[in-house]
Every structure is written in structure tokens, then in C-alpha cells.
mmCIF file of N, CA, C and O in Angstrom:
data_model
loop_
_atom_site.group_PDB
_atom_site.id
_atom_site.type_symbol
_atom_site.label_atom_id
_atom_site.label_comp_id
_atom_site.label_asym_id
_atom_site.label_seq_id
_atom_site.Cartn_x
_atom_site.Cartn_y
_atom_site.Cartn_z
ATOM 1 N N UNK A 1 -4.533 16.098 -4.704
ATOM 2 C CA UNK A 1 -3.693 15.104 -5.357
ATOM 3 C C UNK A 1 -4.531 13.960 -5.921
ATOM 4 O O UNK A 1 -4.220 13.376 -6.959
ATOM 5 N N UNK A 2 -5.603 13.666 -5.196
ATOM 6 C CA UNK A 2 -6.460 12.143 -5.431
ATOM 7 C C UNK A 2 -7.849 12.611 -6.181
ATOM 8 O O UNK A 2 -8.868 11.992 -6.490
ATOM 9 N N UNK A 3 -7.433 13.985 -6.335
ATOM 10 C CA UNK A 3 -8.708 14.978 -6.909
ATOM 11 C C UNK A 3 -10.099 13.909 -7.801
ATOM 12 O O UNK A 3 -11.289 13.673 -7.591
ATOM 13 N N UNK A 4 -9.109 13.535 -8.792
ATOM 14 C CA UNK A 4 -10.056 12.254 -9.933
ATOM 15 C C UNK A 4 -10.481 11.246 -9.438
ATOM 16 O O UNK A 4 -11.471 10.743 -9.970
ATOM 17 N N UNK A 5 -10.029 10.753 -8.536
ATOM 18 C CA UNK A 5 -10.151 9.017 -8.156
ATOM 19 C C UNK A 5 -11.194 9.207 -6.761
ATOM 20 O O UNK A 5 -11.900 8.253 -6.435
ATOM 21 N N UNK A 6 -11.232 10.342 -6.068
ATOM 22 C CA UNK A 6 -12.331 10.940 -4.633
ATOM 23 C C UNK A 6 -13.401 11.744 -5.627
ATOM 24 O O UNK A 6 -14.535 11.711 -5.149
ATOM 25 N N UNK A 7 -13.309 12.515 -6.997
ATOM 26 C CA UNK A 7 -14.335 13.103 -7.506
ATOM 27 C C UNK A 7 -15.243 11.687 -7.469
ATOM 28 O O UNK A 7 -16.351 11.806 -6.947
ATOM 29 N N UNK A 8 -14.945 10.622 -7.875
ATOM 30 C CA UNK A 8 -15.696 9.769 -8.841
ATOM 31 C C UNK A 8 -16.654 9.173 -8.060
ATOM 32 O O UNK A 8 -17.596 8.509 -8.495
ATOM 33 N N UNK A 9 -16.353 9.472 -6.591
ATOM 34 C CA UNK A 9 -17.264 8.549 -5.399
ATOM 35 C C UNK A 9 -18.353 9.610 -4.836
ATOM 36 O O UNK A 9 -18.276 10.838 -4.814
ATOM 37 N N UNK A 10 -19.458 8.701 -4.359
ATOM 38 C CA UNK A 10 -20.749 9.467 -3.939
ATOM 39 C C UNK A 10 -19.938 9.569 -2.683
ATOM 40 O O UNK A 10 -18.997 8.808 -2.453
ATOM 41 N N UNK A 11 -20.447 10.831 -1.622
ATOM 42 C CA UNK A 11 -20.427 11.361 -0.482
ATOM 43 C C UNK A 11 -20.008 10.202 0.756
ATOM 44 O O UNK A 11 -19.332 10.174 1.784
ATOM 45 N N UNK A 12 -20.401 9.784 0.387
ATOM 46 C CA UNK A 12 -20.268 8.575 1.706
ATOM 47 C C UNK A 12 -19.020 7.870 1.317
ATOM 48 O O UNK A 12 -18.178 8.054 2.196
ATOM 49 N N UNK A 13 -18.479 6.989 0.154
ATOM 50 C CA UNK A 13 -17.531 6.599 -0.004
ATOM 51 C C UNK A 13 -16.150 7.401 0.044
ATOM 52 O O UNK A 13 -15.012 7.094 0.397
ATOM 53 N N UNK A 14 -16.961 8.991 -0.652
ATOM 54 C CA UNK A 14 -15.539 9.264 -0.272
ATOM 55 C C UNK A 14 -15.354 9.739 0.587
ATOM 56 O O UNK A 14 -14.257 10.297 0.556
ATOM 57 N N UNK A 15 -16.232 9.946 2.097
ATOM 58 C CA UNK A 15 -15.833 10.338 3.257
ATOM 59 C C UNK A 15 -14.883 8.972 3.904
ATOM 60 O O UNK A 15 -14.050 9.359 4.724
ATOM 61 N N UNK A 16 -14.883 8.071 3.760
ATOM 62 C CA UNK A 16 -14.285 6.844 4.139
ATOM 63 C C UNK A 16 -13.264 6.674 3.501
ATOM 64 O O UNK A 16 -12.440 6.041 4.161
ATOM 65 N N UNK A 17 -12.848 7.006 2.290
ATOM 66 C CA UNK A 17 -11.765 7.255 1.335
ATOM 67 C C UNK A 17 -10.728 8.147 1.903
ATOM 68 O O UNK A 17 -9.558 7.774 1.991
ATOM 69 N N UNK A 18 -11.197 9.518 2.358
ATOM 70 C CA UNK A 18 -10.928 10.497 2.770
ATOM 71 C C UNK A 18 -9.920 10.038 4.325
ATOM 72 O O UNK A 18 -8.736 10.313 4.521
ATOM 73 N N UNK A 19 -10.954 9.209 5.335
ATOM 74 C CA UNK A 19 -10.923 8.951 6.484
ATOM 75 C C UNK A 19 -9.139 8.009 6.450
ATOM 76 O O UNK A 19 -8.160 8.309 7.134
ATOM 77 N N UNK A 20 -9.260 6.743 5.309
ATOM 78 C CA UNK A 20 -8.557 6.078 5.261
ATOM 79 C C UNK A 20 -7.113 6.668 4.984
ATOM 80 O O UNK A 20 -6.136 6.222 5.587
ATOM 81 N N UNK A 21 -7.020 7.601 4.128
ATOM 82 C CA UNK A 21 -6.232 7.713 3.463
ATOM 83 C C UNK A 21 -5.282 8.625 4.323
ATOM 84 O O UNK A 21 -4.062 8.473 4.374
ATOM 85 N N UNK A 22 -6.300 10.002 5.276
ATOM 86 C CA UNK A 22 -6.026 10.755 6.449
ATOM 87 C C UNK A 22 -5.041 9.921 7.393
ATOM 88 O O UNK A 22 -4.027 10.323 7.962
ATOM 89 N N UNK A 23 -5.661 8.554 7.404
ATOM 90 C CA UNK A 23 -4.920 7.695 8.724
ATOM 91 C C UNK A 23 -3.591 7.386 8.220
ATOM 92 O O UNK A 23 -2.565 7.829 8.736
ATOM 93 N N UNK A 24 -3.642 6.130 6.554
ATOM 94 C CA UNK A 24 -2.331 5.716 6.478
ATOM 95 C C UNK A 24 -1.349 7.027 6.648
ATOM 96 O O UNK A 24 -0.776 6.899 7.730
ATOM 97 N N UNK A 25 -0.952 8.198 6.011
ATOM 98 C CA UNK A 25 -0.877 9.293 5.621
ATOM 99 C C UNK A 25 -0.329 10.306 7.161
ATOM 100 O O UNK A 25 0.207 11.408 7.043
ATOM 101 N N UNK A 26 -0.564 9.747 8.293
ATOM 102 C CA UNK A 26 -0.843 10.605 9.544
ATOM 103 C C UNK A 26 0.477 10.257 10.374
ATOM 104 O O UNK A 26 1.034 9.175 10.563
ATOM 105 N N UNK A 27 0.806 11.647 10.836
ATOM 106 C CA UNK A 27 2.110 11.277 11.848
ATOM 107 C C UNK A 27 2.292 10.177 12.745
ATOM 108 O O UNK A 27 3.399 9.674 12.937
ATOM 109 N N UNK A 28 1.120 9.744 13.366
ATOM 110 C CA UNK A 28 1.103 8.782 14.240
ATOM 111 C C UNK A 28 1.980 7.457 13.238
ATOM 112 O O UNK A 28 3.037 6.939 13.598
ATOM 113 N N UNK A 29 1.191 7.096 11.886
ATOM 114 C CA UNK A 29 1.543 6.236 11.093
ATOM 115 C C UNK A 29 3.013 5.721 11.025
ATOM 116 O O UNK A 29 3.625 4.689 11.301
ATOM 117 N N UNK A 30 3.280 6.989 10.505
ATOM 118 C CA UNK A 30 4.744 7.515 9.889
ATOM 119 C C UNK A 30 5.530 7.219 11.773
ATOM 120 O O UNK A 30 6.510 6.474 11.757
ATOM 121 N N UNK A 31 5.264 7.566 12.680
ATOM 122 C CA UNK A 31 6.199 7.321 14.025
ATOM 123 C C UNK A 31 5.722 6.136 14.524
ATOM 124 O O UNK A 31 6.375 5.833 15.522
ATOM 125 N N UNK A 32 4.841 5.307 14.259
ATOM 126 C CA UNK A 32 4.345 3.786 14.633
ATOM 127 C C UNK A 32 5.851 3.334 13.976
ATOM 128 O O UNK A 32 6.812 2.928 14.630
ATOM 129 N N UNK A 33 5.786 3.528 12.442
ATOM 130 C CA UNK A 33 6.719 2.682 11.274
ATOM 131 C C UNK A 33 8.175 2.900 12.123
ATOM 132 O O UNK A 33 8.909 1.993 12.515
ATOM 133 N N UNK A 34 8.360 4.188 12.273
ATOM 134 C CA UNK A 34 9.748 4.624 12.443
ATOM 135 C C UNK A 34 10.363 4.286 14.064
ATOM 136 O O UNK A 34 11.498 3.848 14.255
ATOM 137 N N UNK A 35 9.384 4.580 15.150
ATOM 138 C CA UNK A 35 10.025 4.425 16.746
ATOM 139 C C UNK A 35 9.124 2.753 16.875
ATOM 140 O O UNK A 35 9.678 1.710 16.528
ATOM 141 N N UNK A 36 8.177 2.783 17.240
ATOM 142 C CA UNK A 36 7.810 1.504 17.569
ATOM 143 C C UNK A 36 8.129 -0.147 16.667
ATOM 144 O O UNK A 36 8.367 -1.272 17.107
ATOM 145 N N UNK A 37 7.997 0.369 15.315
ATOM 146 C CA UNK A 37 8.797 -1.060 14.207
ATOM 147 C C UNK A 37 10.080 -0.947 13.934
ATOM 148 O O UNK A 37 10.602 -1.774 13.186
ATOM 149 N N UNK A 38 11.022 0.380 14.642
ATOM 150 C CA UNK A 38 11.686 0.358 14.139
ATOM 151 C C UNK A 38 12.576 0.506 12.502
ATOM 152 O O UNK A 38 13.715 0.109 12.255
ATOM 153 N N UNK A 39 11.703 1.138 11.665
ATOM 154 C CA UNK A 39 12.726 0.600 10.310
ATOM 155 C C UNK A 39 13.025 2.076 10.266
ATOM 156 O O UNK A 39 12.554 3.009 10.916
ATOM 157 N N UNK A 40 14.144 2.019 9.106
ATOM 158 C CA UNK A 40 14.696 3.083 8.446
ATOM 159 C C UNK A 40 13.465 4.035 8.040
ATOM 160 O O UNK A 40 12.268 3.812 8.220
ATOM 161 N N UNK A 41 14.059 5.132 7.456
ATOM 162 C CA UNK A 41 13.370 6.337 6.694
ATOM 163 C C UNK A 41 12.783 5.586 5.171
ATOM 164 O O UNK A 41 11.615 5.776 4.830
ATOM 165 N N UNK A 42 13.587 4.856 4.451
ATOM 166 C CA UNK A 42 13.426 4.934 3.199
ATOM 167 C C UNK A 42 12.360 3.284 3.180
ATOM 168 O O UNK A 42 11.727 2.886 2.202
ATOM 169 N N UNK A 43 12.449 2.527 4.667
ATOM 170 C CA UNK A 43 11.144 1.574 4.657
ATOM 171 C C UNK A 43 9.667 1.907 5.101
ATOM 172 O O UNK A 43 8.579 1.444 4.760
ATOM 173 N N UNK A 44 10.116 3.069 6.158
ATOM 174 C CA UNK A 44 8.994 3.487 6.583
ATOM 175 C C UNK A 44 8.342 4.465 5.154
ATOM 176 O O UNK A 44 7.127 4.316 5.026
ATOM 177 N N UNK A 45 8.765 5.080 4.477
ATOM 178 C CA UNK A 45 8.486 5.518 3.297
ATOM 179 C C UNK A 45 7.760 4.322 2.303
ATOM 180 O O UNK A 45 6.572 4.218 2.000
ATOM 181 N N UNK A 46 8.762 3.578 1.965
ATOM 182 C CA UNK A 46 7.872 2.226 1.008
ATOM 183 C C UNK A 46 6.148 1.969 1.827
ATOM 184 O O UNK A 46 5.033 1.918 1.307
ATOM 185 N N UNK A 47 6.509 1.872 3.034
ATOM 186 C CA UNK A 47 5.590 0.719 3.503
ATOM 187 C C UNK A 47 4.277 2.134 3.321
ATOM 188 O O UNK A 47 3.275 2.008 2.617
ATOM 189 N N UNK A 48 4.530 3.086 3.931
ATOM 190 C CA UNK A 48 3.069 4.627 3.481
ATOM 191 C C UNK A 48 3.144 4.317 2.153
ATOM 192 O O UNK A 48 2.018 3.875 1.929
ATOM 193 N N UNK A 49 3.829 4.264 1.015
ATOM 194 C CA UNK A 49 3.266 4.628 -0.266
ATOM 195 C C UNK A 49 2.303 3.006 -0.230
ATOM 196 O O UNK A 49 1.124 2.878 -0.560
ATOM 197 N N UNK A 50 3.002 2.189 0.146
ATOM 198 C CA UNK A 50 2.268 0.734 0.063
ATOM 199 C C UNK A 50 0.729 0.441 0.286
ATOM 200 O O UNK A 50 -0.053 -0.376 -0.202
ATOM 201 N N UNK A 51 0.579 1.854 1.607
ATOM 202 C CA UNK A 51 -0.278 1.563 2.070
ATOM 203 C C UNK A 51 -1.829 2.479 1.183
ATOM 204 O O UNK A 51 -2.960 2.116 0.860
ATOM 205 N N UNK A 52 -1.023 3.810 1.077
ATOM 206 C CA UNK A 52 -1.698 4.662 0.249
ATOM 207 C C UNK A 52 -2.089 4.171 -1.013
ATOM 208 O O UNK A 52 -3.078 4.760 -1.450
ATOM 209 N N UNK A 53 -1.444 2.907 -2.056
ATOM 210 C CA UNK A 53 -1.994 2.434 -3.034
ATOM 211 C C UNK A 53 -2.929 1.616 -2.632
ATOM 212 O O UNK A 53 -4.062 1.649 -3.111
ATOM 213 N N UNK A 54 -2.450 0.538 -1.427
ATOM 214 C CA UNK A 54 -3.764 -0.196 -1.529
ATOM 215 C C UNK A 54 -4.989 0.608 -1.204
ATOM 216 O O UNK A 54 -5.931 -0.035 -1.667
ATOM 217 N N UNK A 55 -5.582 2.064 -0.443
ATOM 218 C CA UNK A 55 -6.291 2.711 -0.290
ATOM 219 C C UNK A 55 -7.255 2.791 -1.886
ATOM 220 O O UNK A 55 -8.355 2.435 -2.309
ATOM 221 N N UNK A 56 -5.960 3.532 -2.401
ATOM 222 C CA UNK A 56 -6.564 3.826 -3.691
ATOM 223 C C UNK A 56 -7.056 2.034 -4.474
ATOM 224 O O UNK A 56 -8.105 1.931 -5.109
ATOM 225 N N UNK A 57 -6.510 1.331 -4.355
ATOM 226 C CA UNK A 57 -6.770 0.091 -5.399
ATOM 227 C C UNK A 57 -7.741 -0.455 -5.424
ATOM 228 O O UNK A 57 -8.099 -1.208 -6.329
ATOM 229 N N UNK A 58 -8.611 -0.071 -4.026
ATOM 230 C CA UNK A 58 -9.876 -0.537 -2.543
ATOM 231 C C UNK A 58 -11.516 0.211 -3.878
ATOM 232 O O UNK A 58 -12.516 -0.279 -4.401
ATOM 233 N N UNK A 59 -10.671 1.896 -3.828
ATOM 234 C CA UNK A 59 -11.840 2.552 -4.312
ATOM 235 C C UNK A 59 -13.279 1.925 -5.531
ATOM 236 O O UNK A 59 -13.131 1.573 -6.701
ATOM 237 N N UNK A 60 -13.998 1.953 -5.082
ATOM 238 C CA UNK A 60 -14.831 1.948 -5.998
ATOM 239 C C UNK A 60 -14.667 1.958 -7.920
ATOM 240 O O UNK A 60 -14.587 3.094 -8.389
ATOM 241 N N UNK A 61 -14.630 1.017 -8.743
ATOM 242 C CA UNK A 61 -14.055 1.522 -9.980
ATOM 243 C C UNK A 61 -15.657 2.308 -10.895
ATOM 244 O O UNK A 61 -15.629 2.993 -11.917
ATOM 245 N N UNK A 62 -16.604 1.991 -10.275
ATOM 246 C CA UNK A 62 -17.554 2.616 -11.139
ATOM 247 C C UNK A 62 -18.590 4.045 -10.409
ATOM 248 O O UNK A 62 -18.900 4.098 -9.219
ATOM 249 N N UNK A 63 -18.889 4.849 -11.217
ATOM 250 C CA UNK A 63 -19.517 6.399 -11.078
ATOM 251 C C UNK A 63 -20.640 5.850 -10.137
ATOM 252 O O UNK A 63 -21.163 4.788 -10.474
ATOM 253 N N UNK A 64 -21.105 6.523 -8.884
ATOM 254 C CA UNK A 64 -22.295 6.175 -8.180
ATOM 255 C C UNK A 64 -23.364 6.455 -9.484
ATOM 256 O O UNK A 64 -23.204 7.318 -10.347
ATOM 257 N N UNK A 65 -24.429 5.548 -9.395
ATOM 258 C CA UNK A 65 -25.639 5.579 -9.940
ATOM 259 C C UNK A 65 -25.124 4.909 -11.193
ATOM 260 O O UNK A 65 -26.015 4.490 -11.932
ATOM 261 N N UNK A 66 -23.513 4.659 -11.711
ATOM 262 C CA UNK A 66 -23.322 3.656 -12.747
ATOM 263 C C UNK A 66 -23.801 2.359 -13.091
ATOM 264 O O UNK A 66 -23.468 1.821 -14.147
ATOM 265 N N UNK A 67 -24.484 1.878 -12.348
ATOM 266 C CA UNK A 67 -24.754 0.222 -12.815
ATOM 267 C C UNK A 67 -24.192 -0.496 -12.178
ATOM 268 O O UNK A 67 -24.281 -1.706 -12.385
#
């Protein structure tokens, strides 16, 4: 899915990219939001996509070895 935006990073960034994105993204996440905070389906939903953009917004904007 993130195919373009994880191609663009050297090895190391996007293992941390990878790492981050694994976590927001992870059942634990998704049942933190839902049994322990309590919210609905359709907040616990907002708040993962929320979290998954700022992941992506974080990334690196230039090609390793770019300048």
C-alpha cells in the first residue's frame, strides 16, 4: 500500500517506517483505542488513520544520497 513513499527510503529509515507504522496499525492499538479509552468503532478508526498519516507526514521527503 505505502509501496512509493517506503521505496524512497534507504534501509534503515524504512525499517523504522516499517516498525512504526506495524505498531500504529496493530491489534493491541486498535483494543488500547476500543477497551481501555473506551471510544466507539468509527473514533477508534479516525484516531489509526490519524495516526498512520502522521507516520507517513514524519517520512523523509528526499531520495537517500539526494542532497
Amino acid at each position: 500500500v505505502f509501496a512509493d513513499e517506503l521505496g524512497a527510503l534507504g534501509a534503515a529509515e524504512r525499517h523504522r517506517a516499517l516498525d512504526a507504522l506495524a505498531t500504529v496499525s496493530s491489534w493491541a492499538t486498535w483494543d488500547t483505542l476500543r477497551q481501555e479509552c473506551d471510544n466507539d468503532a468509527e473514533h477508534a478508526r479516525a484516531t489509526l488513520a490519524r495516526l498512520v498519516r502522521a507516520v507517513l507526514a514524519d517520512l523523509p521527503t528526499q531520495m537517500p544520497g539526494g542532497g
